[in-house]
Tab-separated table of C-alpha atoms in Angstrom:
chain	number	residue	atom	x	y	z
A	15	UNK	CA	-19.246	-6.577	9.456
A	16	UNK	CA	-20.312	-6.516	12.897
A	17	UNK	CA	-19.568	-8.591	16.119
A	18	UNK	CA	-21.482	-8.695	18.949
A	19	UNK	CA	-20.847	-10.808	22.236
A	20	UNK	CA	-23.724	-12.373	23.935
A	21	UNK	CA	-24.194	-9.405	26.590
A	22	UNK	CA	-25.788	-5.881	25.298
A	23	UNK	CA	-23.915	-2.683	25.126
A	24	UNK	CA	-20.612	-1.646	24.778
A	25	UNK	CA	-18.667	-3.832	27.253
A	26	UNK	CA	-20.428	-7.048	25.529
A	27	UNK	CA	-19.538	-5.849	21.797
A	28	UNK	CA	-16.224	-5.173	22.851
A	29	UNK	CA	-15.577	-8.729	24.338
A	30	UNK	CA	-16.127	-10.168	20.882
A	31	UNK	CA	-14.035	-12.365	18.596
A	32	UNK	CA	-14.378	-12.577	15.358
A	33	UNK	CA	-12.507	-15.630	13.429
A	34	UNK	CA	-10.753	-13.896	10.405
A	35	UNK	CA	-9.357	-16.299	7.829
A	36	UNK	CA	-5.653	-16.338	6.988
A	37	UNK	CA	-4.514	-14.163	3.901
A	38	UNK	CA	-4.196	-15.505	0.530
A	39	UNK	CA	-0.342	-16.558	-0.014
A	40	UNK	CA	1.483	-14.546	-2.517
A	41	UNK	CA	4.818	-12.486	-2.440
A	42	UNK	CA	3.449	-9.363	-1.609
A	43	UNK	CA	1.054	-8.529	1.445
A	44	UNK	CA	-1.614	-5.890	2.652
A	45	UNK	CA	-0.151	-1.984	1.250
A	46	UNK	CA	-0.352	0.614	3.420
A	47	UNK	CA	0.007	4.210	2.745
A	48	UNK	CA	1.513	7.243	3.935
A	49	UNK	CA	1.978	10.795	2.459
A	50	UNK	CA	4.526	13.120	2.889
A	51	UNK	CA	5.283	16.869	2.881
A	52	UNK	CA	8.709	17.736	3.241
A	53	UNK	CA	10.194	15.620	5.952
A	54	UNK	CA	6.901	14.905	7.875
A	55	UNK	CA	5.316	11.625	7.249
A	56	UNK	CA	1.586	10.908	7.962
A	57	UNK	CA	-0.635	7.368	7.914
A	58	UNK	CA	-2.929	7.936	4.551
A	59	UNK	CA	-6.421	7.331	5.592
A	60	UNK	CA	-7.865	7.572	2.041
A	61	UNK	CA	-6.334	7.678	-1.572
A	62	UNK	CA	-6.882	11.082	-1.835
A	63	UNK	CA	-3.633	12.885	-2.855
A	64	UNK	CA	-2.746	16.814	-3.607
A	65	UNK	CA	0.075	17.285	-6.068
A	66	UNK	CA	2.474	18.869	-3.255
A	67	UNK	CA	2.780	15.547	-1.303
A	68	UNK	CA	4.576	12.291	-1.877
A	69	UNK	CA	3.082	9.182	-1.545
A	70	UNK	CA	5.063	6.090	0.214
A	71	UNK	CA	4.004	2.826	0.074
A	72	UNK	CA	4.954	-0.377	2.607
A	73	UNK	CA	4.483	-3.986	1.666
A	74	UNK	CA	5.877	-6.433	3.782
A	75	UNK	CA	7.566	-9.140	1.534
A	76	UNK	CA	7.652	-12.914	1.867
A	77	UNK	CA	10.301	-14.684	2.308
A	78	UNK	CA	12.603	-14.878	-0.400
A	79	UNK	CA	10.819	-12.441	-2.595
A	80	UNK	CA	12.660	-9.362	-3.962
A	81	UNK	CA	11.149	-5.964	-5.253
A	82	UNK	CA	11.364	-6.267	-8.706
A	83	UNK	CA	9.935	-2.579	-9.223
A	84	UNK	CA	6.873	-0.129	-9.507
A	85	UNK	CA	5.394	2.201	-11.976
A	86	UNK	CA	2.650	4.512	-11.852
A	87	UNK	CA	-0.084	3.827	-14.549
A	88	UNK	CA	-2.837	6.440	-15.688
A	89	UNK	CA	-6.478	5.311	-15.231
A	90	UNK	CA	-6.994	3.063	-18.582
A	91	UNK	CA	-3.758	1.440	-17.111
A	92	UNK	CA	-1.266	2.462	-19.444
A	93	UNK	CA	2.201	3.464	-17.819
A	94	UNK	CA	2.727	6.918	-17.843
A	95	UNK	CA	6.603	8.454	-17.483
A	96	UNK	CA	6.552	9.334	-13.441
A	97	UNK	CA	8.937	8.103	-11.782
A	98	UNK	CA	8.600	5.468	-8.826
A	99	UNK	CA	10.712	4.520	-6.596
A	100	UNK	CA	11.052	1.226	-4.918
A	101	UNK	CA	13.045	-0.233	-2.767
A	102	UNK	CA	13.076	-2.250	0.191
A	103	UNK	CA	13.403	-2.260	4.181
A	104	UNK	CA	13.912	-4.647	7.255
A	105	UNK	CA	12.009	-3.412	10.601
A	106	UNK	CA	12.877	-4.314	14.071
A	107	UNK	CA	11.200	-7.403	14.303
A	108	UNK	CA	13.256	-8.624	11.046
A	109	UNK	CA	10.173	-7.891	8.536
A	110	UNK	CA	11.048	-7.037	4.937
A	111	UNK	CA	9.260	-4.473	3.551
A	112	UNK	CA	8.630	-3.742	-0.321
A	113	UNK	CA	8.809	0.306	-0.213
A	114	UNK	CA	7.383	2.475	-3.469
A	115	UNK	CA	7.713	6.476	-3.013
A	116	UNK	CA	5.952	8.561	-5.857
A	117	UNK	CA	6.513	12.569	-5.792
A	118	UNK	CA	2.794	13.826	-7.384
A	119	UNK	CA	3.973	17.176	-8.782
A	120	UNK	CA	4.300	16.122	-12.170
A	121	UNK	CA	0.375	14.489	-12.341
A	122	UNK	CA	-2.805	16.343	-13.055
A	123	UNK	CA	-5.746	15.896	-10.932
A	124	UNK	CA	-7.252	12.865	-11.953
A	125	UNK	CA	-7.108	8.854	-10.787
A	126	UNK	CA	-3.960	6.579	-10.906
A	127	UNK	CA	-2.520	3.358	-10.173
A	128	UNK	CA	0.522	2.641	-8.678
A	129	UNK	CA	1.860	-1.412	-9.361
A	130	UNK	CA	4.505	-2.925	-7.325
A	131	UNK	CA	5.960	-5.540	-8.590
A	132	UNK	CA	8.072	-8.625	-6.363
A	133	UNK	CA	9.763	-11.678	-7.509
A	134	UNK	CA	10.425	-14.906	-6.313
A	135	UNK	CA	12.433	-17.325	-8.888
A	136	UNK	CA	10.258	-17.406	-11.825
A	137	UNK	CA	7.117	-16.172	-9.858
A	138	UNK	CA	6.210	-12.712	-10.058
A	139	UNK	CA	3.198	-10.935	-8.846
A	140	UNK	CA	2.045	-7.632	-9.250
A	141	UNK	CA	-0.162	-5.644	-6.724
A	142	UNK	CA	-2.006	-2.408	-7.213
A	143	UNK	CA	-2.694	0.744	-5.357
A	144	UNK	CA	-5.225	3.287	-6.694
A	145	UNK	CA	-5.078	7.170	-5.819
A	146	UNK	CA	-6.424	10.506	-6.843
A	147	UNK	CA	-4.750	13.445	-7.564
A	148	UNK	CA	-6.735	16.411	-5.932
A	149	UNK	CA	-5.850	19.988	-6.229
């Protein structure tokens, strides 16, 4: 969607506001990805993967919720015996964050899912993350 302020060009567009409405309540918010080679970690524009990288997923948490695990799941969604591994992590500004990290050698080129899964007493809720393996 676009936004456009009452003057023309640039300067007028960028003067905007757009209301955005607040996100859905659950235990587990907006992913974001990152891959990795070696030790140098990179913001994943796309979930387009090769088989040499890692991919690391971040989740913050609400409160009370807990990680209660993640799988990677082929693309008819059955799991498939890769290992992923979650855990979890508190920023500066005293954010939890759900954390998934998923090392691609073992897949083929193809598309997958990645589920995280958080708990809150008897709540749980499950969120996926779809990639491809390229070559």
């Amino acid at each position: 969607a676009r936004a456009r302020g009452a003057g023309t060009g640039a300067i007028g567009a960028a003067d905007a506001t757009l209301p955005v409405a607040p996100a859905a309540p659950g235990l587990i918010g907006g992913v974001l990805s990152f891959r990795s080679l070696a030790r140098l970690r990179m913001p994943a524009a796309d979930g387009r993967y090769r088989r040499t990288e890692r991919v690391t997923l971040e989740a913050p948490l609400s409160d009370g919720a807990v990680p209660a695990g993640a799988r990677v799941l082929d693309r008819l969604g059955k799991p498939l015996a890769v290992p992923a591994k979650a855990g979890e992590r508190i920023d500066a500004a005293g954010v939890r964050w759900m954390t998934v990290e998923v090392v691609l050698a073992p897949l083929t080129g193809g598309d997958y899912v990645i589920e995280l899964e958080a708990m809150k007493d008897e709540t749980r809720e499950r969120k996926l993350f779809a990639i491809r393996v390229v070559r």
